[in-house]
Coordinates of C-alpha atoms and ligand atoms in Angstrom, one line a residue:
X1 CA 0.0 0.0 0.0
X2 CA 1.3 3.7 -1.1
X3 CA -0.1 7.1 -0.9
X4 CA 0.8 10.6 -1.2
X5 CA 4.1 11.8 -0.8
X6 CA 3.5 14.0 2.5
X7 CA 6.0 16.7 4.6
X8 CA 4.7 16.8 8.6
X9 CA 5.7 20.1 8.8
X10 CA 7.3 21.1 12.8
X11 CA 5.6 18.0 14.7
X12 CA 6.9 17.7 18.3
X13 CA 8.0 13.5 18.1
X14 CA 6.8 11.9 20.9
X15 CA 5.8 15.5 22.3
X16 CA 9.2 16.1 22.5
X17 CA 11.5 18.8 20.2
X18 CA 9.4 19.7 16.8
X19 CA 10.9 18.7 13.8
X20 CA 9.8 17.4 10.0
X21 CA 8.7 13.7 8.6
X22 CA 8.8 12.7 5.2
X23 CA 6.8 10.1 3.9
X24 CA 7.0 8.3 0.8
X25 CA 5.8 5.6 -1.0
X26 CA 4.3 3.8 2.1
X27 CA 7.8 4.4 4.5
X28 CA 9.4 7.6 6.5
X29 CA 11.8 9.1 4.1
X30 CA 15.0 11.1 4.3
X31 CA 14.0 13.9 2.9
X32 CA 10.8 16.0 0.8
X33 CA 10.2 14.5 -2.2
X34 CA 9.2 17.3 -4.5
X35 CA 5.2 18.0 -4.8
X36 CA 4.8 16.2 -1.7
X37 CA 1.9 17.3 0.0
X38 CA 2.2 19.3 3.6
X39 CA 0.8 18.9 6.8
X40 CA 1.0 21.8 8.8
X41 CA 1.4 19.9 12.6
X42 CA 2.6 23.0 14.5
X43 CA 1.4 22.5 17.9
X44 CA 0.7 18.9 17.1
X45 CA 2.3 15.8 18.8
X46 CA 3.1 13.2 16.3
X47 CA 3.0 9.3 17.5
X48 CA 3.4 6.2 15.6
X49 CA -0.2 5.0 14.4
X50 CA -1.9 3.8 17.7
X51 CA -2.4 -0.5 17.9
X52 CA -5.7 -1.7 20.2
X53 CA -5.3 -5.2 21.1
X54 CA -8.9 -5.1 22.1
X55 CA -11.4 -4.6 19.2
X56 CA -15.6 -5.9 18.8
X57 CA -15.6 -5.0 15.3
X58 CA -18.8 -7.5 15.4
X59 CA -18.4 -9.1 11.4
X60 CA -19.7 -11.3 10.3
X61 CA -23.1 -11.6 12.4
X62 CA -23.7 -8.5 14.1
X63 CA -23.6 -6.1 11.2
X64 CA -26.5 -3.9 13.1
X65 CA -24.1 -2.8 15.8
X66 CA -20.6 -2.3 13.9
X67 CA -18.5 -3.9 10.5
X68 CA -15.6 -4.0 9.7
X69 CA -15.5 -1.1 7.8
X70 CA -17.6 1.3 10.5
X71 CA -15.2 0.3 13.1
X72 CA -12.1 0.7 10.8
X73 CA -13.5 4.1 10.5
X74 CA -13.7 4.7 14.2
X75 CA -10.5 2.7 14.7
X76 CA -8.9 5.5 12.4
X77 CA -10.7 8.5 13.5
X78 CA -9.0 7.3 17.4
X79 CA -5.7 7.8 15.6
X80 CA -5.3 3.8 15.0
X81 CA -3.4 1.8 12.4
X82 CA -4.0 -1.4 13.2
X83 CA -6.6 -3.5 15.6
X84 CA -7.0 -6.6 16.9
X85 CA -10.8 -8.0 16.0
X86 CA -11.7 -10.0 18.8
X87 CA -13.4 -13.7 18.1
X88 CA -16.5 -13.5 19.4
X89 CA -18.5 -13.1 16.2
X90 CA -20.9 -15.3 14.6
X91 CA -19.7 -17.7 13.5
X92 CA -17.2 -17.4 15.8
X93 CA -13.5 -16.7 14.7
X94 CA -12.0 -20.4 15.6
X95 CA -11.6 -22.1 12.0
X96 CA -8.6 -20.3 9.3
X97 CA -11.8 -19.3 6.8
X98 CA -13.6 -17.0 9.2
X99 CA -10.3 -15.6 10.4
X100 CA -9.4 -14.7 6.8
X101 CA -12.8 -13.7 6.2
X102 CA -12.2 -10.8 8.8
X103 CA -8.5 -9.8 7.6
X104 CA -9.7 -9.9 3.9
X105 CA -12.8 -7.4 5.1
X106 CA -9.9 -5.2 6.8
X107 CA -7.9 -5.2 3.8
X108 CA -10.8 -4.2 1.3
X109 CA -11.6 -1.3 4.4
X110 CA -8.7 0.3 3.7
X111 CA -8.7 1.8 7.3
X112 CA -6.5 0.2 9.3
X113 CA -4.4 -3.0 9.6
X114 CA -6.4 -5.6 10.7
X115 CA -5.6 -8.4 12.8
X116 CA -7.9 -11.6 13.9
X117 CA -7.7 -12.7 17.1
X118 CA -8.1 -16.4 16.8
X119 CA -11.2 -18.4 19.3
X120 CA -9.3 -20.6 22.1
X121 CA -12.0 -23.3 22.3
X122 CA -14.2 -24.4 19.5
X123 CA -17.4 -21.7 19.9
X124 CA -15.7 -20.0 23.0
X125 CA -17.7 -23.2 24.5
X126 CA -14.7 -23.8 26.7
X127 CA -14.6 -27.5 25.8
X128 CA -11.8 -28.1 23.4
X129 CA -9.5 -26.5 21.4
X130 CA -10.3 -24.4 18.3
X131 CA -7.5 -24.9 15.5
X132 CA -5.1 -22.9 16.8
X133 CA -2.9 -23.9 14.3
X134 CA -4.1 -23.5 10.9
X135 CA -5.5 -20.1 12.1
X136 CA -1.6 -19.1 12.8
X137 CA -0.8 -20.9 9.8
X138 CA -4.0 -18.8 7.7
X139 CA -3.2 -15.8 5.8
X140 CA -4.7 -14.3 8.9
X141 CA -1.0 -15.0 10.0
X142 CA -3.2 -15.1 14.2
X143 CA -1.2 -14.9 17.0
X144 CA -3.3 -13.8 19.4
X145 CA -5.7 -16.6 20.9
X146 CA -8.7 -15.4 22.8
X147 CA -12.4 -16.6 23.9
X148 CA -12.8 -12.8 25.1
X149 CA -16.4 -12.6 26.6
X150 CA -16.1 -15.9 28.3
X151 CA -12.9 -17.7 30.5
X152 CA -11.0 -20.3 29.5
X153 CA -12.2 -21.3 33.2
X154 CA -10.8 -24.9 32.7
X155 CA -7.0 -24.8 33.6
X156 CA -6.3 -28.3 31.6
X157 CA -7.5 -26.5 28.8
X158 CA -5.5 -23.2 29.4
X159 CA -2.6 -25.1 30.2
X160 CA -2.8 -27.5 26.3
X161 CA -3.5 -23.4 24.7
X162 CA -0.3 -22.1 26.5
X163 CA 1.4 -25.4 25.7
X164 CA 0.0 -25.0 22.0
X165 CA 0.8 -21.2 21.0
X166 CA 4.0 -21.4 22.1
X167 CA 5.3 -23.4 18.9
X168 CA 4.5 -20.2 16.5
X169 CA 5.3 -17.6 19.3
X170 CA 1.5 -16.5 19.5
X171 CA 0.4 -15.3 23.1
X172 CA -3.5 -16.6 24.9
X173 CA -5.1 -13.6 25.8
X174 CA -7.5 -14.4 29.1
X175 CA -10.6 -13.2 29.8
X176 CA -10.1 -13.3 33.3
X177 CA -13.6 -14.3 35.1
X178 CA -14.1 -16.7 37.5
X179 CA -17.7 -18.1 35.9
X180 CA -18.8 -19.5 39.3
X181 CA -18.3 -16.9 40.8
X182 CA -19.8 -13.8 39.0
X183 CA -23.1 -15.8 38.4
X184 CA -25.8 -13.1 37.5
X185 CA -23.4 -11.0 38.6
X186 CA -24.4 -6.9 38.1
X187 CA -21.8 -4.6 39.3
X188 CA -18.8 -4.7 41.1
X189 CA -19.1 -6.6 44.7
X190 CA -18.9 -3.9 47.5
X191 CA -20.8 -1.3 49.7
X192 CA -22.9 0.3 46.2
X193 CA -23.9 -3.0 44.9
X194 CA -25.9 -3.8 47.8
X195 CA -27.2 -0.4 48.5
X196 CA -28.4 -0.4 44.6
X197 CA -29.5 -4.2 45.0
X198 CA -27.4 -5.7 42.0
X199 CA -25.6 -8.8 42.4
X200 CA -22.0 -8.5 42.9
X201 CA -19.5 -8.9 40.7
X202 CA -16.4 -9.6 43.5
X203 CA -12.7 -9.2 42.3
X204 CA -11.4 -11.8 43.3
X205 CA -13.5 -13.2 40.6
X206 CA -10.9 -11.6 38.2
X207 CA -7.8 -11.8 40.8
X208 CA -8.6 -15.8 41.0
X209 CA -8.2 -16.7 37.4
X210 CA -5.0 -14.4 36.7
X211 CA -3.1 -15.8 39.8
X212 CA -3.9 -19.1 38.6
X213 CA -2.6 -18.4 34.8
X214 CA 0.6 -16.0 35.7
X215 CA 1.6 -19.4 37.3
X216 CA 0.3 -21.7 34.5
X217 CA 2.6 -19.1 32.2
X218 CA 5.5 -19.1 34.5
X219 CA 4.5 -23.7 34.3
X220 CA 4.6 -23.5 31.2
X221 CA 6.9 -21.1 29.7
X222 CA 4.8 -19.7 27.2
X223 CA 3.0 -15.9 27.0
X224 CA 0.1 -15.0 28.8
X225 CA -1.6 -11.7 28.5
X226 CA -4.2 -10.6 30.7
X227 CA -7.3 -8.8 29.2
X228 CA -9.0 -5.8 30.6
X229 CA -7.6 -5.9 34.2
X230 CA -9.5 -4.0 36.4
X231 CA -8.5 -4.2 40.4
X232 CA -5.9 -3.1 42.3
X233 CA -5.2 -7.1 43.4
X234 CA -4.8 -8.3 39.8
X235 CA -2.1 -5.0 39.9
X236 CA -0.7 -6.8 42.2
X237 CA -0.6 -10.1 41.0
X238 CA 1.0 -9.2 37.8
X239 CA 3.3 -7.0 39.4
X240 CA 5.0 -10.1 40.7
X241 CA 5.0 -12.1 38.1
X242 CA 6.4 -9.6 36.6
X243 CA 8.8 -9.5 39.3
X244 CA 9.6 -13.0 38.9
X245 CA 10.3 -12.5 35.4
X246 CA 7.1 -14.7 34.2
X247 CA 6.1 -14.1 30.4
X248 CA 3.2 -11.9 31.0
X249 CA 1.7 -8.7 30.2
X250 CA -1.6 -7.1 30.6
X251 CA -3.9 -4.1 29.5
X252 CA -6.2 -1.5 31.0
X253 CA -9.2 -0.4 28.9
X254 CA -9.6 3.9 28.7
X255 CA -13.1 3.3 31.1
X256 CA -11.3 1.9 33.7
X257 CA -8.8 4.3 34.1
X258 CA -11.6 7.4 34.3
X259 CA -14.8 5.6 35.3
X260 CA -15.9 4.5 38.1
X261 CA -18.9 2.4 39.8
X262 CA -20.2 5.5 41.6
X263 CA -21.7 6.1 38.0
X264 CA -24.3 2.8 37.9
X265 CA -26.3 5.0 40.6
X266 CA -28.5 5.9 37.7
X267 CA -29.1 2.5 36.8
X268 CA -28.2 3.6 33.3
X269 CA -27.0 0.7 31.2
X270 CA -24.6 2.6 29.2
X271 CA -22.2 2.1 32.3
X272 CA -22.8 -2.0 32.1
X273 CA -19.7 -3.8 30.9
X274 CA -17.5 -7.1 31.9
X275 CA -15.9 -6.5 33.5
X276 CA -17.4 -4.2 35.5
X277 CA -16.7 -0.4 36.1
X278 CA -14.6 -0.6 40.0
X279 CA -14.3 1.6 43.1
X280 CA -11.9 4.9 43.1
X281 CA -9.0 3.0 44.8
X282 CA -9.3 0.4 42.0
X283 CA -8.7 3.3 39.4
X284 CA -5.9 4.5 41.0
X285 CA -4.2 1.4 41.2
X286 CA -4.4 0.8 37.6
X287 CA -3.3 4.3 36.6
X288 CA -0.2 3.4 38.6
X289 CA 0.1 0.1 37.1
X290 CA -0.1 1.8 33.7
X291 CA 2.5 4.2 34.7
X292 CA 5.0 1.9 36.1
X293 CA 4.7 -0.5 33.4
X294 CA 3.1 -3.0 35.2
X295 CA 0.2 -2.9 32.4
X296 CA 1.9 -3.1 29.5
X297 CA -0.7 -1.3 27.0
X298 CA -4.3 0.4 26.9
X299 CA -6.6 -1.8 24.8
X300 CA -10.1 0.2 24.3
X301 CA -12.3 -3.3 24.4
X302 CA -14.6 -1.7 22.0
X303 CA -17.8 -3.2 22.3
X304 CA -20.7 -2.0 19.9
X305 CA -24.1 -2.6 20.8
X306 CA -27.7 -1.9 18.9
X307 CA -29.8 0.9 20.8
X308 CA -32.2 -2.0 21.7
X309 CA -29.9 -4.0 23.1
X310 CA -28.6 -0.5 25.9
X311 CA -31.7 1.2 26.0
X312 CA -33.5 -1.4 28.5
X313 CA -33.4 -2.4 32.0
X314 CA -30.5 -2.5 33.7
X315 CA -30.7 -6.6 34.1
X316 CA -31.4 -7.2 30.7
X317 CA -28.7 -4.6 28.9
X318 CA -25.8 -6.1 27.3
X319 CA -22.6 -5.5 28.6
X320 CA -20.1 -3.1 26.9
X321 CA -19.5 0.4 25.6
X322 CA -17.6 2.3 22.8
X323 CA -13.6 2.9 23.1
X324 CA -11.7 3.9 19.6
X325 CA -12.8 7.1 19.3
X326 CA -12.2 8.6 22.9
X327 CA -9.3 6.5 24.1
X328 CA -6.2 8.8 23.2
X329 CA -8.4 11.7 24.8
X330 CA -8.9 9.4 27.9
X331 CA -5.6 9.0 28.3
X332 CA -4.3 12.2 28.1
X333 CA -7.0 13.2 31.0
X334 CA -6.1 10.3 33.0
X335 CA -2.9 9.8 32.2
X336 CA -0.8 12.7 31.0
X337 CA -2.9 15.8 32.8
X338 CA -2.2 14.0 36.0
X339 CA 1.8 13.9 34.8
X340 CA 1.5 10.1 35.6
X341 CA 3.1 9.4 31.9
X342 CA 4.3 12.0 29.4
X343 CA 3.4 11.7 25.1
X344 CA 6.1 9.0 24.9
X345 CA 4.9 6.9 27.6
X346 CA 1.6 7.2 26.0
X347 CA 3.2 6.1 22.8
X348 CA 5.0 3.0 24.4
X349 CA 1.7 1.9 25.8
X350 CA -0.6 2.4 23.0
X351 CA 1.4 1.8 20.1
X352 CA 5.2 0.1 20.7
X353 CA 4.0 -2.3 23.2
X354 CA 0.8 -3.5 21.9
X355 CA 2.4 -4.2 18.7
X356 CA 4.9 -6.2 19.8
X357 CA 2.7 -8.1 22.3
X358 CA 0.3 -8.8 19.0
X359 CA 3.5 -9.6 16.7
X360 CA 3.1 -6.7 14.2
X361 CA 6.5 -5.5 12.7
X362 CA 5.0 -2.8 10.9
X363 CA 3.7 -0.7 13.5
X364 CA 4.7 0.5 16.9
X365 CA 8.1 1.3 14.8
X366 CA 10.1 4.7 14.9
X367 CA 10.7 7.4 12.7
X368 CA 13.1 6.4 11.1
X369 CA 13.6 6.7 7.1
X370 CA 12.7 3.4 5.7
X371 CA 10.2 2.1 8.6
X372 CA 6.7 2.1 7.6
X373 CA 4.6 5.4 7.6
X374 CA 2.0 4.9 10.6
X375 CA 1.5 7.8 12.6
X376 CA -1.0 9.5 13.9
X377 CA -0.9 13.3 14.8
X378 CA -2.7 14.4 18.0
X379 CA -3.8 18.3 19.2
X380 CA -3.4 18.3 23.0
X381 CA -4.8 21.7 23.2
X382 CA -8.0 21.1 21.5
X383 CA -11.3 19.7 23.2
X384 CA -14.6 18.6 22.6
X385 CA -17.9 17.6 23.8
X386 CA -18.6 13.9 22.9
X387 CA -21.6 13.6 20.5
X388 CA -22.8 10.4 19.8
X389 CA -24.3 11.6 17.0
X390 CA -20.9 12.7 15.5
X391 CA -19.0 9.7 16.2
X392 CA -17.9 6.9 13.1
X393 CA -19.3 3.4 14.7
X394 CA -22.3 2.5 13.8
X395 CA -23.4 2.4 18.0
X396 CA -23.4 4.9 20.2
X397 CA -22.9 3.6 23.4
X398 CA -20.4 5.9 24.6
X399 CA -20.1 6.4 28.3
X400 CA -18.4 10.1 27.9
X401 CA -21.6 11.4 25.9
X402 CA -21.8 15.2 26.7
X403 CA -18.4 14.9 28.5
X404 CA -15.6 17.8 27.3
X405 CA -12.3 15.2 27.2
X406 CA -9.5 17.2 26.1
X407 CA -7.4 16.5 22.8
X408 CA -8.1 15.4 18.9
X409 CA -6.6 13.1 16.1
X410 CA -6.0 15.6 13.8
X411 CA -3.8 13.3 11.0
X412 CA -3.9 9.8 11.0
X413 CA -1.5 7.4 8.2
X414 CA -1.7 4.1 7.3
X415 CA 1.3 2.8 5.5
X416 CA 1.6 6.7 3.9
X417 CA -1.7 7.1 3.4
X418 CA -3.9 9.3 4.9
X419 CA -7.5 7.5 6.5
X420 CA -7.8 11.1 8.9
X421 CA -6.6 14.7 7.5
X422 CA -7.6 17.8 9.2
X423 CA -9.8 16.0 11.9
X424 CA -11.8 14.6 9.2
X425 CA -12.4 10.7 8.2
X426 CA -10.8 10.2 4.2
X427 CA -13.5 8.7 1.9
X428 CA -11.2 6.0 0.1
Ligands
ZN501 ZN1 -13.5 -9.4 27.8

């Protein structure tokens, strides 16, 4: 893929000193080709093209609540080059053809590199093992395995996935929730829950399952990551492993780093997601985590859902809420106006570490000439009131409706090749 020729004119890399990129033909060059185009980024804070690990795009089967090319759009608009769909699509993603059906889709999108995370177990059923294999061996090239919205609760089977991925270097990605114990569960366990009446949803329900994988990694020497952590114990817990030099690494999604389970007062399902939304202390803890690289990378967990299916009862809502398009604006409030991690911290966690956790070699790169042209250019100083309404997914249940988050993807390029110019989605 080629584009434009482009000049980013006075950029500050990494929100450090301001200086110019040249693209060409796809890479970063030395210099201006002549009748390249220019960007005027003055101001702007240029990072390589941001990588989710974490991505509903909801193809095929759930068309009415996102596509691939709707969340492409959003994925782009967030200032993303590449995402990783997650499998939980129907048919599910656990055979090579509807893995390549979903990176073909991406390719003919046009938006953003797009990479199929591969079922664990046949269905997400949690009884045996999906073809792990030919999915790494597809032209999907998967090496992420994940039965994201269920556990691999069954720790025989966790250990043979472990055992399995480690052959083609590919990494299980847990959905850490102790089934038995979140039964019908609501809302985070604590104090609220029961003044509200929903059934808790306790943390060690999360802390359980990753204790018992950091040590089925550590067993088996093969990478785990840990999806969506949420509580300050599975900080902990990750912390040392980490410590003990275990082959793990985990993500926080935007919400949990700004939202909390005060919120669910309301009873408004927009606030209902797995898992669930945690106390203030829990927030903090991951914000830490994040900053001391303890959590390796922000993943949105972008989760798409019909009005019908938020616009109920509480009980009967399904869990989940919108992420691309707010989450460099998340982090900046939660992460780099508190000074907890500056624009190249942000980059390492949303871009450099996320693509090497997913095994992409073309993104999470530097600058420099020759290395592929993803980069996305961001306006700290700008701000905005989030419109539904306005936004590219096809849902709109967004949690920071009518809330002013600071900053906006100005530029985003894929490969050289602009998907976002001048704030504004490129028809290709
Ligand atoms: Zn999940």
């Amino acid at each position: 893929m080629s584009g434009t020729s482009y000049v980013i004119r006075g950029a500050q890399l990494l929100g450090g000193e301001a200086g110019d990129l040249y693209v060409n033909d796809g890479v970063f060059a030395e210099d201006a080709v002549r009748g390249a185009a220019v960007i005027d980024a003055a101001g702007l804070i240029a990072l390589p093209g941001l990588v989710d690990l974490h991505t509903h795009l909801r193809e095929p089967g759930r068309e009415d609540a996102e596509t691939v090319l709707t969340g492409t759009r959003a994925a782009a608009a967030g200032g993303f080059t590449a995402v990783h769909a997650m499998a939980n699509t129907d048919p599910v993603a656990d055979t090579a053809g509807v893995v390549e059906q979903v990176w073909r889709l991406g390719r003919e999108a046009g938006y953003c590199d797009v990479r199929p995370v591969g079922a664990v177990t046949v269905g997400l059923k949690g009884e045996r093992l999906a073809e792990l294999g030919a999915m790494a061996d597809s032209a999907a090239r998967v090496r992420v395995f994940s039965d994201d919205g269920h556990c691999v609760s069954d720790a025989a089977l966790m250990r043979r996935a472990l055992e399995y991925v480690k052959a083609f270097g590919g990494v299980v990605a847990q959905h850490a929730q102790e089934p038995r114990l979140t039964e019908g569960a609501q809302m985070n366990e604590g104090e609220l829950s029961g003044m509200l009446g929903l059934q808790g949803w306790p943390a060690v329900a999360e802390e359980a399952i990753i204790a018992r994988d950091v040590l089925l990694a550590a067993h088996t020497g093969s990478r785990l990551h840990v999806c969506h952590l949420s509580t300050a114990g599975s900080v902990e817990i990750v912390r040392w492993a980490k410590s003990r030099g275990y082959p793990v690494t985990a993500e926080v999604t935007p919400h949990h780093l700004l939202l909390t389970e005060d919120l669910i007062q309301g009873y408004d399902p927009v606030y209902k997601v797995n898992p669930p939304l945690r106390s203030a202390t829990d927030v903090e803890a991951v914000r830490a985590g994040l900053a001391d690289g303890t959590i390796d990378a922000v993943a949105t967990d972008h989760a798409p859902h019909p009005v019908e299916a938020k616009d109920c009862e509480w009980a009967v809502a399904a869990m989940g809420m919108l992420g691309l398009e707010t989450a460099v604006s998340v982090v900046q409030r939660t992460m780099v106006e508190t000074g907890l991690l500056d624009w190249a911290g942000v980059a390492d966690r949303m871009s450099v570490r996320p693509a090497r956790i997913g095994g992409l070699a073309e993104h999470g790169r530097s600058f420099e000439a020759g290395a592929p042209a993803n980069v996305v250019l961001v306006d700290p100083a700008a701000s905005r009131v989030v419109e539904p309404g306005a936004l590219q997914s096809l849902s709109r249940n967004t949690p920071y409706a009518g809330m002013k988050l600071p900053g906006a993807v100005v530029a985003t390029l894929l490969h050289g090749s602009a998907t976002v110019l001048d704030g504004r989605v490129v028809e290709r």
